[in-house]
């Protein structure tokens, strides 16, 4: 092969390499830009079992992002077919668990003023979607049979944030967000500078919600996290992670270097789930309105409760 042919082949290979390896943004499942390339997504760091709401006969684990409820069914002692009797008791237990799960779901806080039941009274579509999520609930473990009482117990769970979980039932299809390249230069700079944002609610009594709103101390709405939902991205359904301390952030190599910690000054709303920060912090971090979507899509937005 001639030297000239080798030269052109080399140029061609270099051209292919640089064009194939050029990275601008991480893409969601529908090809929507979710985060700048320098803001890599990280797995959730939340902990199960510490931020628990008991609603009706079920529980909401905000750390784990799971809603669970139990149901029971009694075995008919007069049914001579023992296998059939047990199957029928299991079905009755599942129906009761689904009913209890629905009541728990209705009490889940969306923000400081609204619960899921409020959305359901406003839209038959949401009622249908929520019912579908309940019907698709998973068994936590195999049904438990108490031979002494003749009762079967089942426990069901659904996800708050995963695909086909509660958030998907509440949020309509997401419009195409503002592209990364259209962000102001100062917003791009801070996205490269800071590793995550933590709203510190210690001592405020803040109660977890799916999409809390953030206000300044003068009552001005800074932004509604519910408007940032992106159901096409990996973490786009979970706008904040509720944590109990900074330990896991400081131990995470992707988060530890330069986190922003914003002290929550007060809480707002009849459900005590919306956030109030100082006017000074609102002015200092005004870029958050544009940057928040990219931070939470990368799993980098947190609220410290304890």
Tab-separated table of C-alpha atoms in Angstrom:
chain	number	residue	atom	x	y	z
A	1	UNK	CA	0.000	0.000	0.000
A	2	UNK	CA	1.371	3.436	-0.906
A	3	UNK	CA	2.334	6.072	1.623
A	4	UNK	CA	-0.327	8.433	0.220
A	5	UNK	CA	-3.052	5.823	0.832
A	6	UNK	CA	-1.828	5.307	4.393
A	7	UNK	CA	-1.953	9.047	4.956
A	8	UNK	CA	-5.575	9.369	3.795
A	9	UNK	CA	-6.666	6.349	5.848
A	10	UNK	CA	-5.074	7.874	8.946
A	11	UNK	CA	-6.864	11.184	8.386
A	12	UNK	CA	-10.169	9.355	7.894
A	13	UNK	CA	-9.771	7.367	11.114
A	14	UNK	CA	-8.920	10.497	13.086
A	15	UNK	CA	-11.982	12.242	11.653
A	16	UNK	CA	-14.238	9.354	12.720
A	17	UNK	CA	-12.693	9.222	16.193
A	18	UNK	CA	-13.200	12.884	17.019
A	19	UNK	CA	-16.721	12.973	15.640
A	20	UNK	CA	-17.762	9.805	17.464
A	21	UNK	CA	-16.298	10.842	20.808
A	22	UNK	CA	-17.610	14.392	20.878
A	23	UNK	CA	-19.888	14.736	23.970
A	24	UNK	CA	-22.105	17.722	24.647
A	25	UNK	CA	-24.866	16.527	26.974
A	26	UNK	CA	-26.138	13.353	28.541
A	27	UNK	CA	-29.337	12.233	26.825
A	28	UNK	CA	-32.596	11.062	28.317
A	29	UNK	CA	-34.490	8.089	26.971
A	30	UNK	CA	-36.275	10.307	24.437
A	31	UNK	CA	-33.097	12.074	23.334
A	32	UNK	CA	-33.758	15.133	25.509
A	33	UNK	CA	-30.673	16.804	27.038
A	34	UNK	CA	-30.719	16.081	30.776
A	35	UNK	CA	-27.375	17.292	32.116
A	36	UNK	CA	-24.220	18.954	30.785
A	37	UNK	CA	-21.466	16.448	30.048
A	38	UNK	CA	-19.398	17.679	32.999
A	39	UNK	CA	-22.274	17.029	35.457
A	40	UNK	CA	-22.382	13.245	35.487
A	41	UNK	CA	-25.434	11.553	37.004
A	42	UNK	CA	-24.916	9.697	40.268
A	43	UNK	CA	-27.030	6.969	41.910
A	44	UNK	CA	-29.405	7.989	44.749
A	45	UNK	CA	-27.714	8.174	48.153
A	46	UNK	CA	-30.844	8.313	50.327
A	47	UNK	CA	-31.412	5.976	53.259
A	48	UNK	CA	-34.527	3.920	53.926
A	49	UNK	CA	-36.296	3.939	57.253
A	50	UNK	CA	-35.685	7.369	58.778
A	51	UNK	CA	-38.174	9.653	56.976
A	52	UNK	CA	-41.424	7.745	57.404
A	53	UNK	CA	-45.018	8.952	57.113
A	54	UNK	CA	-47.750	6.703	58.455
A	55	UNK	CA	-50.915	7.453	56.504
A	56	UNK	CA	-53.950	5.340	57.253
A	57	UNK	CA	-52.850	1.706	57.307
A	58	UNK	CA	-49.834	2.264	55.086
A	59	UNK	CA	-46.440	3.975	55.229
A	60	UNK	CA	-44.490	6.282	52.930
A	61	UNK	CA	-40.724	5.806	53.120
A	62	UNK	CA	-39.338	9.021	51.618
A	63	UNK	CA	-35.743	7.874	51.851
A	64	UNK	CA	-36.398	4.634	49.997
A	65	UNK	CA	-39.010	6.186	47.716
A	66	UNK	CA	-41.521	3.430	48.492
A	67	UNK	CA	-45.168	3.284	49.662
A	68	UNK	CA	-46.279	0.086	51.424
A	69	UNK	CA	-49.521	-1.260	52.859
A	70	UNK	CA	-50.724	-4.590	54.221
A	71	UNK	CA	-53.948	-6.494	53.836
A	72	UNK	CA	-55.404	-9.628	55.413
A	73	UNK	CA	-57.790	-12.338	54.316
A	74	UNK	CA	-59.441	-15.054	56.416
A	75	UNK	CA	-59.496	-18.655	55.242
A	76	UNK	CA	-62.979	-20.120	55.144
A	77	UNK	CA	-62.851	-23.045	57.621
A	78	UNK	CA	-65.959	-24.569	56.012
A	79	UNK	CA	-64.370	-24.883	52.582
A	80	UNK	CA	-63.308	-28.529	52.173
A	81	UNK	CA	-60.839	-27.548	49.446
A	82	UNK	CA	-57.967	-26.209	51.569
A	83	UNK	CA	-55.897	-25.046	48.591
A	84	UNK	CA	-58.813	-23.129	47.114
A	85	UNK	CA	-59.650	-21.626	50.511
A	86	UNK	CA	-56.118	-20.340	50.920
A	87	UNK	CA	-56.013	-18.890	47.387
A	88	UNK	CA	-59.286	-17.068	47.995
A	89	UNK	CA	-57.931	-15.692	51.300
A	90	UNK	CA	-54.811	-14.436	49.512
A	91	UNK	CA	-56.933	-12.700	46.893
A	92	UNK	CA	-59.002	-11.055	49.623
A	93	UNK	CA	-55.788	-9.933	51.351
A	94	UNK	CA	-54.465	-8.415	48.130
A	95	UNK	CA	-57.714	-6.520	47.519
A	96	UNK	CA	-57.579	-5.118	51.062
A	97	UNK	CA	-53.887	-4.198	50.695
A	98	UNK	CA	-54.673	-2.381	47.429
A	99	UNK	CA	-57.468	-0.489	49.167
A	100	UNK	CA	-55.174	0.480	52.048
A	101	UNK	CA	-52.430	1.419	49.596
A	102	UNK	CA	-54.799	3.731	47.736
A	103	UNK	CA	-55.791	5.498	50.957
A	104	UNK	CA	-52.125	6.000	51.792
A	105	UNK	CA	-51.355	7.300	48.308
A	106	UNK	CA	-54.167	9.854	48.584
A	107	UNK	CA	-52.433	11.349	51.629
A	108	UNK	CA	-49.021	11.766	49.988
A	109	UNK	CA	-47.969	15.421	49.982
A	110	UNK	CA	-47.265	16.928	46.569
A	111	UNK	CA	-46.243	20.324	47.967
A	112	UNK	CA	-47.090	22.482	50.956
A	113	UNK	CA	-50.711	22.949	49.904
A	114	UNK	CA	-51.665	19.862	47.917
A	115	UNK	CA	-51.998	16.120	48.409
A	116	UNK	CA	-52.560	13.419	45.821
A	117	UNK	CA	-56.248	13.249	46.731
A	118	UNK	CA	-56.595	16.892	45.618
A	119	UNK	CA	-55.236	16.021	42.182
A	120	UNK	CA	-57.565	13.023	41.995
A	121	UNK	CA	-60.668	15.128	42.686
A	122	UNK	CA	-59.673	17.460	39.843
A	123	UNK	CA	-58.952	14.887	37.136
A	124	UNK	CA	-60.528	11.578	36.175
A	125	UNK	CA	-57.403	10.850	34.125
A	126	UNK	CA	-55.245	10.983	37.245
A	127	UNK	CA	-57.732	8.756	39.075
A	128	UNK	CA	-57.357	6.182	36.290
A	129	UNK	CA	-53.565	6.450	36.299
A	130	UNK	CA	-53.280	6.151	40.075
A	131	UNK	CA	-55.628	3.153	40.035
A	132	UNK	CA	-53.382	1.544	37.424
A	133	UNK	CA	-50.324	2.077	39.616
A	134	UNK	CA	-52.123	0.487	42.574
A	135	UNK	CA	-53.175	-2.534	40.518
A	136	UNK	CA	-49.559	-2.969	39.447
A	137	UNK	CA	-48.267	-2.972	43.051
A	138	UNK	CA	-45.558	-5.500	43.883
A	139	UNK	CA	-45.635	-8.113	46.623
A	140	UNK	CA	-42.982	-7.233	49.203
A	141	UNK	CA	-42.662	-10.919	50.127
A	142	UNK	CA	-44.633	-14.126	49.861
A	143	UNK	CA	-48.054	-14.133	51.605
A	144	UNK	CA	-47.790	-15.098	55.267
A	145	UNK	CA	-50.172	-17.689	56.670
A	146	UNK	CA	-50.988	-17.880	60.363
A	147	UNK	CA	-52.195	-21.418	60.973
A	148	UNK	CA	-53.564	-20.543	64.421
A	149	UNK	CA	-55.858	-17.742	63.283
A	150	UNK	CA	-56.391	-18.923	59.714
A	151	UNK	CA	-55.414	-15.482	58.368
A	152	UNK	CA	-53.262	-14.689	55.330
A	153	UNK	CA	-51.326	-11.395	55.312
A	154	UNK	CA	-49.813	-9.738	52.247
A	155	UNK	CA	-47.815	-6.535	51.900
A	156	UNK	CA	-47.781	-4.530	48.677
A	157	UNK	CA	-45.540	-1.665	47.568
A	158	UNK	CA	-45.327	0.917	44.813
A	159	UNK	CA	-42.582	3.370	43.955
A	160	UNK	CA	-42.841	7.102	44.435
A	161	UNK	CA	-40.410	7.900	41.653
A	162	UNK	CA	-39.544	4.943	39.427
A	163	UNK	CA	-41.002	4.457	35.976
A	164	UNK	CA	-44.723	3.604	36.214
A	165	UNK	CA	-44.689	4.750	39.832
A	166	UNK	CA	-46.761	7.468	41.502
A	167	UNK	CA	-44.970	10.416	39.902
A	168	UNK	CA	-45.646	9.097	36.416
A	169	UNK	CA	-49.337	8.910	37.285
A	170	UNK	CA	-49.406	12.543	38.423
A	171	UNK	CA	-47.213	14.261	35.844
A	172	UNK	CA	-48.298	14.789	32.219
A	173	UNK	CA	-45.830	14.165	29.372
A	174	UNK	CA	-42.897	16.521	29.796
A	175	UNK	CA	-42.341	19.287	27.228
A	176	UNK	CA	-38.895	19.580	25.693
A	177	UNK	CA	-36.807	21.580	28.204
A	178	UNK	CA	-34.503	24.467	27.463
A	179	UNK	CA	-31.326	23.079	25.864
A	180	UNK	CA	-28.075	23.213	27.772
A	181	UNK	CA	-26.466	25.376	25.114
A	182	UNK	CA	-29.117	28.093	25.625
A	183	UNK	CA	-28.268	28.615	29.299
A	184	UNK	CA	-26.635	31.890	30.344
A	185	UNK	CA	-22.856	31.620	30.660
A	186	UNK	CA	-22.953	32.303	34.421
A	187	UNK	CA	-25.292	29.341	34.930
A	188	UNK	CA	-22.973	27.058	32.973
A	189	UNK	CA	-20.080	28.272	35.131
A	190	UNK	CA	-21.801	27.461	38.429
A	191	UNK	CA	-22.872	24.044	37.146
A	192	UNK	CA	-19.204	23.304	36.599
A	193	UNK	CA	-18.186	24.819	39.929
A	194	UNK	CA	-20.601	23.260	42.448
A	195	UNK	CA	-21.108	19.549	43.087
A	196	UNK	CA	-24.681	19.656	44.469
A	197	UNK	CA	-27.178	21.762	46.381
A	198	UNK	CA	-28.476	20.896	49.866
A	199	UNK	CA	-31.385	22.689	51.517
A	200	UNK	CA	-30.819	22.321	55.256
A	201	UNK	CA	-34.186	21.995	57.043
A	202	UNK	CA	-32.783	20.991	60.421
A	203	UNK	CA	-34.990	22.212	63.253
A	204	UNK	CA	-37.736	23.588	60.965
A	205	UNK	CA	-40.170	20.664	61.109
A	206	UNK	CA	-40.303	20.436	57.314
A	207	UNK	CA	-42.343	17.468	56.090
A	208	UNK	CA	-41.329	15.664	52.890
A	209	UNK	CA	-43.292	16.219	49.681
A	210	UNK	CA	-42.877	15.119	46.089
A	211	UNK	CA	-42.389	18.583	44.587
A	212	UNK	CA	-41.833	21.274	47.251
A	213	UNK	CA	-42.029	24.926	46.282
A	214	UNK	CA	-39.278	27.361	47.247
A	215	UNK	CA	-40.012	30.929	48.369
A	216	UNK	CA	-38.019	33.862	49.683
A	217	UNK	CA	-38.856	35.368	53.060
A	218	UNK	CA	-40.965	38.089	51.405
A	219	UNK	CA	-43.338	35.465	50.061
A	220	UNK	CA	-42.095	35.555	46.482
A	221	UNK	CA	-42.101	32.187	44.710
A	222	UNK	CA	-38.559	31.503	43.547
A	223	UNK	CA	-39.428	28.298	41.748
A	224	UNK	CA	-41.763	25.337	41.883
A	225	UNK	CA	-39.770	22.099	41.677
A	226	UNK	CA	-42.851	20.418	40.206
A	227	UNK	CA	-42.356	22.322	36.957
A	228	UNK	CA	-38.954	20.672	36.453
A	229	UNK	CA	-40.116	17.057	36.231
A	230	UNK	CA	-38.543	15.168	33.352
A	231	UNK	CA	-40.029	11.697	32.970
A	232	UNK	CA	-37.627	10.942	30.112
A	233	UNK	CA	-34.501	11.016	32.269
A	234	UNK	CA	-33.134	8.497	34.759
A	235	UNK	CA	-33.672	10.650	37.865
A	236	UNK	CA	-36.112	13.184	36.459
A	237	UNK	CA	-39.037	12.030	38.582
A	238	UNK	CA	-37.258	12.595	41.920
A	239	UNK	CA	-36.614	16.324	42.210
A	240	UNK	CA	-35.077	16.078	45.685
A	241	UNK	CA	-33.595	13.361	47.870
A	242	UNK	CA	-34.380	13.525	51.572
A	243	UNK	CA	-31.307	12.833	53.697
A	244	UNK	CA	-30.646	12.839	57.423
A	245	UNK	CA	-27.076	14.154	57.460
A	246	UNK	CA	-24.272	15.350	55.220
A	247	UNK	CA	-22.183	12.241	55.883
A	248	UNK	CA	-23.027	10.469	52.637
A	249	UNK	CA	-22.501	13.621	50.608
A	250	UNK	CA	-19.107	14.237	52.155
A	251	UNK	CA	-18.173	10.584	51.600
A	252	UNK	CA	-19.202	10.629	47.933
A	253	UNK	CA	-16.332	11.567	45.593
A	254	UNK	CA	-18.756	13.199	43.132
A	255	UNK	CA	-20.429	15.377	45.768
A	256	UNK	CA	-17.926	16.151	48.516
A	257	UNK	CA	-15.726	18.815	46.956
A	258	UNK	CA	-17.963	21.855	46.650
A	259	UNK	CA	-21.581	21.389	47.798
A	260	UNK	CA	-23.843	24.413	48.241
A	261	UNK	CA	-25.671	24.308	51.571
A	262	UNK	CA	-28.633	26.683	51.859
A	263	UNK	CA	-30.218	27.040	55.281
A	264	UNK	CA	-34.014	26.917	55.226
A	265	UNK	CA	-35.288	29.882	57.192
A	266	UNK	CA	-38.903	28.731	57.628
A	267	UNK	CA	-41.502	26.364	56.225
A	268	UNK	CA	-44.667	27.274	54.408
A	269	UNK	CA	-48.050	25.811	53.472
A	270	UNK	CA	-50.780	24.094	55.450
A	271	UNK	CA	-48.905	20.794	55.004
A	272	UNK	CA	-45.558	22.270	56.180
A	273	UNK	CA	-43.737	21.068	53.062
A	274	UNK	CA	-42.717	24.213	51.169
A	275	UNK	CA	-39.389	25.928	51.740
A	276	UNK	CA	-38.575	29.522	52.666
A	277	UNK	CA	-35.025	30.828	52.286
A	278	UNK	CA	-33.642	34.244	53.151
A	279	UNK	CA	-33.826	37.121	50.674
A	280	UNK	CA	-30.038	37.226	50.788
A	281	UNK	CA	-29.733	33.592	49.716
A	282	UNK	CA	-32.458	34.063	47.112
A	283	UNK	CA	-30.396	36.848	45.527
A	284	UNK	CA	-27.108	34.996	45.926
A	285	UNK	CA	-28.383	31.797	44.316
A	286	UNK	CA	-30.802	33.279	41.769
A	287	UNK	CA	-29.140	31.139	39.086
A	288	UNK	CA	-30.708	28.069	40.732
A	289	UNK	CA	-33.947	28.622	38.813
A	290	UNK	CA	-32.148	27.850	35.552
A	291	UNK	CA	-29.681	25.320	36.958
A	292	UNK	CA	-31.999	23.271	39.175
A	293	UNK	CA	-33.287	20.939	36.456
A	294	UNK	CA	-29.782	19.878	35.471
A	295	UNK	CA	-28.757	19.363	39.092
A	296	UNK	CA	-31.709	17.142	39.978
A	297	UNK	CA	-31.518	15.208	36.706
A	298	UNK	CA	-27.975	14.339	37.797
A	299	UNK	CA	-29.164	13.253	41.281
A	300	UNK	CA	-27.542	16.276	42.943
A	301	UNK	CA	-30.375	18.015	44.854
A	302	UNK	CA	-31.057	17.209	48.501
A	303	UNK	CA	-33.050	18.282	51.541
A	304	UNK	CA	-31.534	17.508	54.930
A	305	UNK	CA	-34.340	16.921	57.406
A	306	UNK	CA	-32.598	16.142	60.707
